[in-house]
PDB file of C-alpha atoms in Angstrom:
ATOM      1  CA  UNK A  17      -9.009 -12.659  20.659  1.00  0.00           C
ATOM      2  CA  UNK A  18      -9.669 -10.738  23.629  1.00  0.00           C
ATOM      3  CA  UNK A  19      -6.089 -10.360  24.416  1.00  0.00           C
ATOM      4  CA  UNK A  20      -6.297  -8.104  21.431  1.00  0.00           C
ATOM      5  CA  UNK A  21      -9.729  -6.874  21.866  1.00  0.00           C
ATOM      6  CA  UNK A  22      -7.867  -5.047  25.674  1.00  0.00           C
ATOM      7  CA  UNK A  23      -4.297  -4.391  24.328  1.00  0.00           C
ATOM      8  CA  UNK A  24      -5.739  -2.597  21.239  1.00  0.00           C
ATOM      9  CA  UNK A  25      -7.368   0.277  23.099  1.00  0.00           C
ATOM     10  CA  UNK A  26      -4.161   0.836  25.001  1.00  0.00           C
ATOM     11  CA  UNK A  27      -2.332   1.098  22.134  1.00  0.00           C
ATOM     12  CA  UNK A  28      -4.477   3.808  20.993  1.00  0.00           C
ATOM     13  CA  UNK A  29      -4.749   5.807  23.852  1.00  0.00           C
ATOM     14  CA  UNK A  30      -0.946   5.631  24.235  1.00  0.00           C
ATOM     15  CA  UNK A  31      -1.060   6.923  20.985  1.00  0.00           C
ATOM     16  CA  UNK A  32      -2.818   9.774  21.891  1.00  0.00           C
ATOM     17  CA  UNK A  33      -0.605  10.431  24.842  1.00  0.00           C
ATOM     18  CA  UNK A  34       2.606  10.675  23.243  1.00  0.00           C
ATOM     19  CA  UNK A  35       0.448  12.955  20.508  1.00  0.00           C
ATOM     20  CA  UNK A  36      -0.131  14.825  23.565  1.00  0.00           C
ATOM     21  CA  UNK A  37       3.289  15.380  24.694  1.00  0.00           C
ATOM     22  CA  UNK A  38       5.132  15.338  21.459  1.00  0.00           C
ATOM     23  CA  UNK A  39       5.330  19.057  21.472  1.00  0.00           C
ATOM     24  CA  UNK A  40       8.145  19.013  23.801  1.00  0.00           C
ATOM     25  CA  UNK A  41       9.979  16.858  21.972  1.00  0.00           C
ATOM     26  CA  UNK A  42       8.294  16.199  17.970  1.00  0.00           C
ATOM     27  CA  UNK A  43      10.801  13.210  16.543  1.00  0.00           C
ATOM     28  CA  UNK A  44      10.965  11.114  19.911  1.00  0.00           C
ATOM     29  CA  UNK A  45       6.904  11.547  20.666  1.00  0.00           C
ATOM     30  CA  UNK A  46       5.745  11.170  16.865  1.00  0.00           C
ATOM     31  CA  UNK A  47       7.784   8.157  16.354  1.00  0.00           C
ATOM     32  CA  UNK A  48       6.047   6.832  19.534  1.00  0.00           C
ATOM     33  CA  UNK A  49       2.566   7.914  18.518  1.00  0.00           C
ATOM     34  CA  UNK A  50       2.748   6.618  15.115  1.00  0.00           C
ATOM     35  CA  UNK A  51       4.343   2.909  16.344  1.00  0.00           C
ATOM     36  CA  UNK A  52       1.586   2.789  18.880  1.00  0.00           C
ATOM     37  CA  UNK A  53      -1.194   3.853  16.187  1.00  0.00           C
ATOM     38  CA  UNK A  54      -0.577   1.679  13.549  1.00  0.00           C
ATOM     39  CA  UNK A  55       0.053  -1.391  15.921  1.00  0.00           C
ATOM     40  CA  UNK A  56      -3.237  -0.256  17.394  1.00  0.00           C
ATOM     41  CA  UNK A  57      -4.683  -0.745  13.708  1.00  0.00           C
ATOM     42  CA  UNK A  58      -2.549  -4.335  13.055  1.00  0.00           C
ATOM     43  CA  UNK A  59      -4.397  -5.557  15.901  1.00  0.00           C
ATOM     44  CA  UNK A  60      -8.118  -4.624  15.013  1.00  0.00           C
ATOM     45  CA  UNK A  61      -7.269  -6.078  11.305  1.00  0.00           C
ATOM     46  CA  UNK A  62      -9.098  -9.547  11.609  1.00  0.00           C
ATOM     47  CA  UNK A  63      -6.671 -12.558  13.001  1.00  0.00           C
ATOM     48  CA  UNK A  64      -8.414 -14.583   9.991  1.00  0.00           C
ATOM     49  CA  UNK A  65      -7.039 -12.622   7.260  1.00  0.00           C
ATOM     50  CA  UNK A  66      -3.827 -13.603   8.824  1.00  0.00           C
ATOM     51  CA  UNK A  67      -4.207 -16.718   9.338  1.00  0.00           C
ATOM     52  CA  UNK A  68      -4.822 -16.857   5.536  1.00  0.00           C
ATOM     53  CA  UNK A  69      -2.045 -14.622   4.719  1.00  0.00           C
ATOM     54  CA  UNK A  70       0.477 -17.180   6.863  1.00  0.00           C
ATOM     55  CA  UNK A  71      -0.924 -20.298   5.290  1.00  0.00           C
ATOM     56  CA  UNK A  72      -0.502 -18.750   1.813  1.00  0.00           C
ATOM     57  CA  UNK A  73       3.508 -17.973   2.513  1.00  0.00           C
ATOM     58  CA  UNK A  74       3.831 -20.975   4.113  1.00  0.00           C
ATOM     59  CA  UNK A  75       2.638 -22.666   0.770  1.00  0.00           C
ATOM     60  CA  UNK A  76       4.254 -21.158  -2.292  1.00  0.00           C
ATOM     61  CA  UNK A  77       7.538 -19.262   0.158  1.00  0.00           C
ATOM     62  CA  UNK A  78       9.913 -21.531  -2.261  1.00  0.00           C
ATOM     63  CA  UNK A  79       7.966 -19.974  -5.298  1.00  0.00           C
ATOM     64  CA  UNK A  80       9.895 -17.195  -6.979  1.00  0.00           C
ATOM     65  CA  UNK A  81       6.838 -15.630  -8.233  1.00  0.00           C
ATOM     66  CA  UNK A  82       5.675 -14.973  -5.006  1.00  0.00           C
ATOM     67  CA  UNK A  83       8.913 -12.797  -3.834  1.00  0.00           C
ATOM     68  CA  UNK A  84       9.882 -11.630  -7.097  1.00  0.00           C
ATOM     69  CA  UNK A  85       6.222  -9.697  -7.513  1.00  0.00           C
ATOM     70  CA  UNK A  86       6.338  -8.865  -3.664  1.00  0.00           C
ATOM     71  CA  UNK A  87       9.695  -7.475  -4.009  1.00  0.00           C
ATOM     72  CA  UNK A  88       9.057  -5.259  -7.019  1.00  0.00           C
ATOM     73  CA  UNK A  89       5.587  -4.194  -6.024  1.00  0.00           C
ATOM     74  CA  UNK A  90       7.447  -2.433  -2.834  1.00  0.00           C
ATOM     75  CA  UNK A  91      10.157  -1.147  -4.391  1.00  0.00           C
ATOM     76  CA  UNK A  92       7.730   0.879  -6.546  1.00  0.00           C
ATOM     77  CA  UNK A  93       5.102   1.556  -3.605  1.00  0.00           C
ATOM     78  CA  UNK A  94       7.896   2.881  -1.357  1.00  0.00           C
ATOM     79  CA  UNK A  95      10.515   4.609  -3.232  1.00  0.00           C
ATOM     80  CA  UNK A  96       9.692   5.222  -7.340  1.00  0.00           C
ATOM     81  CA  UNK A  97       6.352   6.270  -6.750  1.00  0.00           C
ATOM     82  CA  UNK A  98       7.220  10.064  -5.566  1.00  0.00           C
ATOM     83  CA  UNK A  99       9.224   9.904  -8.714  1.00  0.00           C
ATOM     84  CA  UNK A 100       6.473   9.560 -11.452  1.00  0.00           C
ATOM     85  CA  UNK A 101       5.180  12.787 -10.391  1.00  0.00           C
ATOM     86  CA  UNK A 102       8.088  14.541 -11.440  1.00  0.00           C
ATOM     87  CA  UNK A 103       8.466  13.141 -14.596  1.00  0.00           C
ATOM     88  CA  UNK A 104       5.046  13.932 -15.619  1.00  0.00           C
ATOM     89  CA  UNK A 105       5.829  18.036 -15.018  1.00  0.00           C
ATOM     90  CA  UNK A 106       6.017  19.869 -18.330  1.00  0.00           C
ATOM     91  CA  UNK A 107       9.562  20.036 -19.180  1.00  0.00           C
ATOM     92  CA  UNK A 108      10.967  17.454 -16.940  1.00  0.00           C
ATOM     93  CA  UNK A 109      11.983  15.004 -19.074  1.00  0.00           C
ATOM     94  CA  UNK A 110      13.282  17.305 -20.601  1.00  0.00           C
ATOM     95  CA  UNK A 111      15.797  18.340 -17.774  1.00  0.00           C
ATOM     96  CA  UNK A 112      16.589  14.767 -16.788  1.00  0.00           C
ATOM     97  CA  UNK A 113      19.212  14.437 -14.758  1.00  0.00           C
ATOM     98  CA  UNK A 114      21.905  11.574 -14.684  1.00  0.00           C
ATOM     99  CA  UNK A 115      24.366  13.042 -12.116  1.00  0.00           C
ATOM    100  CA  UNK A 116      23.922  10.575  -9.348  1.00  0.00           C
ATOM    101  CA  UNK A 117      24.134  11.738  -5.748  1.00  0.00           C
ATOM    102  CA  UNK A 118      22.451  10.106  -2.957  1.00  0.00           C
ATOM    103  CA  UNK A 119      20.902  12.295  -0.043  1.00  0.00           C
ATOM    104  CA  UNK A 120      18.714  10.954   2.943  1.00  0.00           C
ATOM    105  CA  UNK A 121      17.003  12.499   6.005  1.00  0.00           C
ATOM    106  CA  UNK A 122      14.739  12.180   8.767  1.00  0.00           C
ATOM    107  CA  UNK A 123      11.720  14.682   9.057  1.00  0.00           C
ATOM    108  CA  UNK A 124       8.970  14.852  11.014  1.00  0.00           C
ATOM    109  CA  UNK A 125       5.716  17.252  11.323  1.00  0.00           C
ATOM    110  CA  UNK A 126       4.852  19.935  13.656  1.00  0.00           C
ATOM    111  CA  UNK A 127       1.600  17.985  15.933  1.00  0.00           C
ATOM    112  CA  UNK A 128      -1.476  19.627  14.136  1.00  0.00           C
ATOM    113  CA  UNK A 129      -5.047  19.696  16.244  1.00  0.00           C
ATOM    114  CA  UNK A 130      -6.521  16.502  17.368  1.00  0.00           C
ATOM    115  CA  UNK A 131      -9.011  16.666  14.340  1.00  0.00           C
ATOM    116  CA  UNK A 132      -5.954  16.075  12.054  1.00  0.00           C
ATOM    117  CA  UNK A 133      -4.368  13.648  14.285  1.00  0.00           C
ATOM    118  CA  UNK A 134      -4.885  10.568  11.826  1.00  0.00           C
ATOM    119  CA  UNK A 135      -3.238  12.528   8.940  1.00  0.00           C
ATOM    120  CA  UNK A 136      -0.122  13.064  11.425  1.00  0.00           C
ATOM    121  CA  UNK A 137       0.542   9.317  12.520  1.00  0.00           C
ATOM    122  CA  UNK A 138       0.277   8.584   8.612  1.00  0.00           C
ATOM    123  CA  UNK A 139       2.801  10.846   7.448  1.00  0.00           C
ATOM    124  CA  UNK A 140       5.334  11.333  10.810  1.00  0.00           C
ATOM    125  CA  UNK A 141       8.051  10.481  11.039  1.00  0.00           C
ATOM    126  CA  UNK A 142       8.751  10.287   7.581  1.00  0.00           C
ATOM    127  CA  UNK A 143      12.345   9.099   5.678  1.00  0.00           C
ATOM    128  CA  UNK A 144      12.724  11.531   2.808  1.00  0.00           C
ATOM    129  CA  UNK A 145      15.985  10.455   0.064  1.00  0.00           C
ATOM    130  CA  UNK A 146      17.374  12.310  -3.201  1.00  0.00           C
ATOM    131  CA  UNK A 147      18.737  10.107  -5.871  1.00  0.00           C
ATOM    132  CA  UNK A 148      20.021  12.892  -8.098  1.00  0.00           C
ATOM    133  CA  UNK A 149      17.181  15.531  -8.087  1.00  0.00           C
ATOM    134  CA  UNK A 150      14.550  13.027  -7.873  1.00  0.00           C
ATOM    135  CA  UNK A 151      13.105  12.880  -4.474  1.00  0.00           C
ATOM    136  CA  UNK A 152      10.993   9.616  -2.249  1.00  0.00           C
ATOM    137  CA  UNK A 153       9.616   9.543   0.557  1.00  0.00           C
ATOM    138  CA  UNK A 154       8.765   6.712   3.263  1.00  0.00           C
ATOM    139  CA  UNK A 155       6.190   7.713   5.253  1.00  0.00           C
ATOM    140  CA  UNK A 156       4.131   5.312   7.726  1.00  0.00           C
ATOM    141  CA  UNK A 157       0.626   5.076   6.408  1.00  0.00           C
ATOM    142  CA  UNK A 158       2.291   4.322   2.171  1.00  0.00           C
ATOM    143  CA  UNK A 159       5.064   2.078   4.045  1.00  0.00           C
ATOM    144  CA  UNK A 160       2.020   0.148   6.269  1.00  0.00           C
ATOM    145  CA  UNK A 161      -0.338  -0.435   3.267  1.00  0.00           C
ATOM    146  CA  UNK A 162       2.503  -1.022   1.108  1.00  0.00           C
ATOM    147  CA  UNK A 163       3.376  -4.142   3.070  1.00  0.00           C
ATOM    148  CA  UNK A 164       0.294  -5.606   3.054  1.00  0.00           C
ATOM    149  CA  UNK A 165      -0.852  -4.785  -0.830  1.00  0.00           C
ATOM    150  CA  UNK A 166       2.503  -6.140  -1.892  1.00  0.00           C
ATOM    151  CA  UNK A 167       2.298  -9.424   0.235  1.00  0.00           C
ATOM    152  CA  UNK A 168      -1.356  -9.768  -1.465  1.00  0.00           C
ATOM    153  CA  UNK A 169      -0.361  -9.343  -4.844  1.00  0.00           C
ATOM    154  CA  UNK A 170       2.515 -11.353  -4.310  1.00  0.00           C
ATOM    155  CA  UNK A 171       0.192 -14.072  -3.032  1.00  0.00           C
ATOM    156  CA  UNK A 172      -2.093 -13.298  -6.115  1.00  0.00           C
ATOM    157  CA  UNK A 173       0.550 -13.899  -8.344  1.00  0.00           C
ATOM    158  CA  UNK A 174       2.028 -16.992  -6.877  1.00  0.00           C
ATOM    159  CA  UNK A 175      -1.826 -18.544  -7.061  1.00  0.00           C
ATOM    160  CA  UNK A 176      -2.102 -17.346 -10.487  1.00  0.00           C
ATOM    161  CA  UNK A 177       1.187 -18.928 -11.573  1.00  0.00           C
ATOM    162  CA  UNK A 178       0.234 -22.561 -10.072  1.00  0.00           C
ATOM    163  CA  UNK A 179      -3.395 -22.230 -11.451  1.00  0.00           C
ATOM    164  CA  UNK A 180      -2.073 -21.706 -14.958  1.00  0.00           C
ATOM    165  CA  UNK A 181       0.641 -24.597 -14.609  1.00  0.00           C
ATOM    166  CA  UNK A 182      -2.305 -27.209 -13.468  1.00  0.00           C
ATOM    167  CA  UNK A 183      -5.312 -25.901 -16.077  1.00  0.00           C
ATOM    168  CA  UNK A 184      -6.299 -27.391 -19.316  1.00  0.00           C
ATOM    169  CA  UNK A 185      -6.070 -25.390 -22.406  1.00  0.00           C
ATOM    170  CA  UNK A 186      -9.934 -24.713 -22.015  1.00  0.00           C
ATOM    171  CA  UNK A 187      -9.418 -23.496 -18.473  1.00  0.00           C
ATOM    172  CA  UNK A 188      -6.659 -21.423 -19.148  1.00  0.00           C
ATOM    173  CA  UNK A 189      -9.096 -18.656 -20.404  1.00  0.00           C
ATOM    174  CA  UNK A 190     -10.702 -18.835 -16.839  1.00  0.00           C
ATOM    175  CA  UNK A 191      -7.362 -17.861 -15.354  1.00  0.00           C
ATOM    176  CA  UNK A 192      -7.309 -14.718 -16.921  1.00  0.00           C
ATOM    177  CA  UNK A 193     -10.571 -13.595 -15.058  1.00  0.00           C
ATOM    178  CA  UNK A 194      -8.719 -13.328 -11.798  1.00  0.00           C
ATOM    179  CA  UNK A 195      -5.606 -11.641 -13.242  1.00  0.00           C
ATOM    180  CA  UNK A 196      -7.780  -8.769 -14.345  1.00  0.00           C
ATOM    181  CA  UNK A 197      -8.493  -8.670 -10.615  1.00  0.00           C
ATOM    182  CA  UNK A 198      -4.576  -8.651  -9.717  1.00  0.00           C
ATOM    183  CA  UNK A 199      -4.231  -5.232 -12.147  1.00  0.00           C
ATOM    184  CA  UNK A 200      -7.027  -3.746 -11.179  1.00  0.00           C
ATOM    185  CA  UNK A 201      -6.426  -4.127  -7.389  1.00  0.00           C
ATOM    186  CA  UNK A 202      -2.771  -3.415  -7.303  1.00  0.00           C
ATOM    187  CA  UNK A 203      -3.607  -0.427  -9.964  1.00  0.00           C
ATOM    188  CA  UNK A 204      -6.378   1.378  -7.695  1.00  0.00           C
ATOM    189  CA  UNK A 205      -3.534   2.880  -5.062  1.00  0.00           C
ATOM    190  CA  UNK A 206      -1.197   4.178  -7.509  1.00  0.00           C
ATOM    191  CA  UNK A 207      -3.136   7.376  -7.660  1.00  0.00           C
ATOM    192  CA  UNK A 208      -2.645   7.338 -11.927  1.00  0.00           C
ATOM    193  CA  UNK A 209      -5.443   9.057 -11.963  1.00  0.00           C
ATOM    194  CA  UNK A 210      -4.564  12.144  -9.919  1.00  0.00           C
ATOM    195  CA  UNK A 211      -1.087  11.962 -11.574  1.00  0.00           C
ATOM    196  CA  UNK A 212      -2.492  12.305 -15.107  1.00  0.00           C
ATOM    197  CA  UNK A 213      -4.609  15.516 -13.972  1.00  0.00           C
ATOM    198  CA  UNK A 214      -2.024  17.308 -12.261  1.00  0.00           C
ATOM    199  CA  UNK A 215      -0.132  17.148 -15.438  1.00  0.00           C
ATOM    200  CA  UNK A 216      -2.882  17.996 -17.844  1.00  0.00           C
ATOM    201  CA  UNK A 217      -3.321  20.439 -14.971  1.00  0.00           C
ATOM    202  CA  UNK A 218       0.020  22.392 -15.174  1.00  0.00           C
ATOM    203  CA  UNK A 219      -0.239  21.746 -19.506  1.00  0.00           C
ATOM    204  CA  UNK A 220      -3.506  23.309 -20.244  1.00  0.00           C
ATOM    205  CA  UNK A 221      -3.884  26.780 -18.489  1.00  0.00           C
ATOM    206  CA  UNK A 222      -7.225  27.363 -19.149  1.00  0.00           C
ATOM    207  CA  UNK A 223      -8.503  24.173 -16.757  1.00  0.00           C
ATOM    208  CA  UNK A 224      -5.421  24.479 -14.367  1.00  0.00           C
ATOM    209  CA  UNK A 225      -7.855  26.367 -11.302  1.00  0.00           C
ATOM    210  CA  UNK A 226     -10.820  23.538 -12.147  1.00  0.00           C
ATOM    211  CA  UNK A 227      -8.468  20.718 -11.832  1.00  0.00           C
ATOM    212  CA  UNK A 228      -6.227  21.951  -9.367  1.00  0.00           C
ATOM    213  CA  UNK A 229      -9.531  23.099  -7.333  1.00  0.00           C
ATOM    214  CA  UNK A 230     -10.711  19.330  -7.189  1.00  0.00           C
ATOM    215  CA  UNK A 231      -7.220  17.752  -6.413  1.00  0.00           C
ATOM    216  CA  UNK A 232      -7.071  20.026  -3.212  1.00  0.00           C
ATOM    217  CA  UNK A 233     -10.357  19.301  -1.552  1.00  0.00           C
ATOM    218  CA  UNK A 234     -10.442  17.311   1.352  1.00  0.00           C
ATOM    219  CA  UNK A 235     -12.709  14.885   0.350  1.00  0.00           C
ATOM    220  CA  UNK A 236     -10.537  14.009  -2.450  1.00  0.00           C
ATOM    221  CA  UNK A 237      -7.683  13.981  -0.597  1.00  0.00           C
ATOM    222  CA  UNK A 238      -9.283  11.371   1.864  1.00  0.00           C
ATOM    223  CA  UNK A 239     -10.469   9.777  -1.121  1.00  0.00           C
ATOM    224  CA  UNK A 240      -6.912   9.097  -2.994  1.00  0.00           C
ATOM    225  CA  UNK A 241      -5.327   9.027   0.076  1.00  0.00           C
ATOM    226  CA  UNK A 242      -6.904   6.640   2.185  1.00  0.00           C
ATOM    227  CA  UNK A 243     -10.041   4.979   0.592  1.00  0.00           C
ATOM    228  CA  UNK A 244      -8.386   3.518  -2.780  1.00  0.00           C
ATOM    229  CA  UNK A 245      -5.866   1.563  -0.875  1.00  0.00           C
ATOM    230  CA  UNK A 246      -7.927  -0.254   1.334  1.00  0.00           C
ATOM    231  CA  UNK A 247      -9.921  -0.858  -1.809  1.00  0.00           C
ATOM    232  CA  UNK A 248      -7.267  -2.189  -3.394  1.00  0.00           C
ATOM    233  CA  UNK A 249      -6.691  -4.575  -0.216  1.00  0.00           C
ATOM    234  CA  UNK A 250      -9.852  -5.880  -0.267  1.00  0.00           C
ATOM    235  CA  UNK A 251      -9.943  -6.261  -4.057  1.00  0.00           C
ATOM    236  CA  UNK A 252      -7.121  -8.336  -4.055  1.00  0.00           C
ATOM    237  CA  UNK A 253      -8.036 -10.451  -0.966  1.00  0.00           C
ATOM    238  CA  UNK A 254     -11.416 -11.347  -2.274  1.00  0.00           C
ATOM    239  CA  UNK A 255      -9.592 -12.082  -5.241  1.00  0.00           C
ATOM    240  CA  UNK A 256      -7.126 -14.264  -3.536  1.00  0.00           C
ATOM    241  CA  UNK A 257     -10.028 -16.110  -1.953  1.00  0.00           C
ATOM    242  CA  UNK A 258     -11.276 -16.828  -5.137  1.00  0.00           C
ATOM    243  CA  UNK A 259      -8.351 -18.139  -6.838  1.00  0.00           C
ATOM    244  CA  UNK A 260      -7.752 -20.581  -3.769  1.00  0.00           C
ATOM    245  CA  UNK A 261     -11.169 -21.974  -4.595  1.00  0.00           C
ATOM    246  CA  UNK A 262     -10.297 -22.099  -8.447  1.00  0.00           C
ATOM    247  CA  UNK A 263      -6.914 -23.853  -7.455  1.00  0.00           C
ATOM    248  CA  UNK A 264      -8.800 -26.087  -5.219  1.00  0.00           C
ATOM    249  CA  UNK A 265     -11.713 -26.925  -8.213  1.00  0.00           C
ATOM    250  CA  UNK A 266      -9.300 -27.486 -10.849  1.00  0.00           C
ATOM    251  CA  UNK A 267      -6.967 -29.609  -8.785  1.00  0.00           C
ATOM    252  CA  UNK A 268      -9.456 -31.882  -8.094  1.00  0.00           C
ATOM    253  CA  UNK A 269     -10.540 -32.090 -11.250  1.00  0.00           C
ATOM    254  CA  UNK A 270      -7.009 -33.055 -12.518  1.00  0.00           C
ATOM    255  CA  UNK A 271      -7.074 -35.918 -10.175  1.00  0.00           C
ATOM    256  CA  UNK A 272      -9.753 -37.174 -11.616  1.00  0.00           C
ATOM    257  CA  UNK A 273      -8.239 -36.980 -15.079  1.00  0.00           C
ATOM    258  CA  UNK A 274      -5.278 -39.088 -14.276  1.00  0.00           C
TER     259      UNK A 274
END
C-alpha cells in the first residue's frame, strides 16, 4: 500500500514530463506520457477490487463462459464499435462495401495545453485500421476501460452461469435480477444513445443544429466519454458483489437440501 501510495505520484509527474517534452519528438514522448498516466491510474484503482478480480479468474478460468463473453465483449469495445457509426449514416447501408482490404497505422496528436492534457493521454497514441472502408480505432483510454469492463462482465457472466446451474426452479426467477444488471452495465458505455441522435441528426434537417449543438458540448462530451464507463464499471462490480453473495446463499442452501 504505500509502495503504491509513493510510486503513483511519480508516475504522474513523469507523465507530465514527457507531456512536457513531447513536442520535440510527439510519437516517442506521447507513448511515454500515456504508459506513465494510465499506470499512474492502475495504481490508485483500489488493490481490493483486484484482489476480487484475481480470486474470481482464479475460480471459474476453466469456465468457457467466462472467456467466451470476455473475448467478445472486447472484440466489440475495441474494434466494431467505430463501425456502428457508419452504418447508422443515411445511405450507408446502402453503399456497403464487401471488397476486403486491410489497412493499419500509427497516429498520434499534436500535445494540446495542459488544460486538455487528460483528453491527450486518452486518445495518443492511437492504432487506427481499415477493413474495407470501414474504419477502428484503438486508442488508450477505450482500450484501458475496455479491459477492465470486459473482464467484469466476463466475471458477471461466469457467476450468472453457475448461479443458474445450482438454483431451484423458484430461484431461477431471482437470477434474472442480476442479469438485468449485466445489460444494463455493459450497455451504459456503448454510447447507443449518442449513436441514435447523430443519425436522427443527419435524417431530420430541421433538428440537425439542436442535436448536433448538444452532441458537441463539452459537458456532454465528458459525459459520454468518460463518466458512463466508469458507471458501467461500478455497475457491474456492485453487481458482481452481489451475485457472489447470491452464489454463496443459494449454495448453502443446496447443502442443506441434500
Amino acid at each position: 500500500m504505500i509502495k503504491r501510495l509513493i510510486i503513483s505520484p511519480i508516475l504522474l509527474v513523469l507523465s507530465l514530463i514527457a507531456y512536457y517534452y513531447s513536442r520535440s519528438d510527439i510519437l516517442l514522448w506521447s507513448t511515454a506520457s500515456t504508459l506513465f498516466f494510465w499506470s499512474f491510474v492502475a495504481l490508485i484503482i483500489p488493490s481490493s477490487f483486484y484482489k476480487y478480480i484475481k480470486n474470481g479468474i482464479m475460480r471459474y478460468k476453466k469456465k468457457r463462459s467466462l472467456w467466451i463473453s470476455l473475448a467478445l465483449y472486447m472484440s466489440y469495445h475495441v474494434i466494431l464499435y467505430s463501425f456502428f457509426f457508419y452504418l447508422l449514416l443515411p445511405g450507408s447501408i446502402r453503399s456497403l462495401s464487401f471488397s476486403f482490404s486491410v489497412n493499419a497505422g500509427i497516429g498520434y496528436s499534436v500535445p494540446p495545453p495542459l488544460p486538455y492534457f487528460l483528453q491527450w493521454v486518452s486518445d495518443s497514441p492511437a492504432i487506427w485500421f481499415f477493413i474495407g472502408p470501414y474504419e477502428g480505432d484503438v486508442i488508450p483510454f477505450s482500450t484501458f476501460m475496455g479491459v477492465i469492463l470486459a473482464i467484469l462482465i466476463g466475471l458477471n457472466v461466469a457467476q450468472i452461469s453457475e448461479l443458474w446451474g445450482i438454483s431451484s426452479k423458484v430461484n431461477k426467477s431471482i437470477v434474472m435480477i442480476p442479469s438485468l444488471g449485466v445489460i444494463s452495465g455493459s450497455s451504459c458505455c456503448v454510447f447507443l444513445p449518442s449513436i441514435v441522435m447523430y443519425s436522427i441528426a443527419l435524417s431530420i434537417t430541421s433538428i440537425t443544429a439542436t442535436i448536433l449543438s448538444i452532441l458537441s458540448s463539452f459537458t456532454y462530451f465528458v459525459i459520454v466519454y468518460y463518466v458512463l464507463p466508469i458507471i458501467s464499471a461500478i455497475v457491474l462490480f456492485h453487481n458482481l458483489t452481489l451475485l457472489d453473495k447470491l452464489v454463496i446463499k443459494i449454495s448453502r442452501e443446496h447443502i442443506k437440501r441434500v
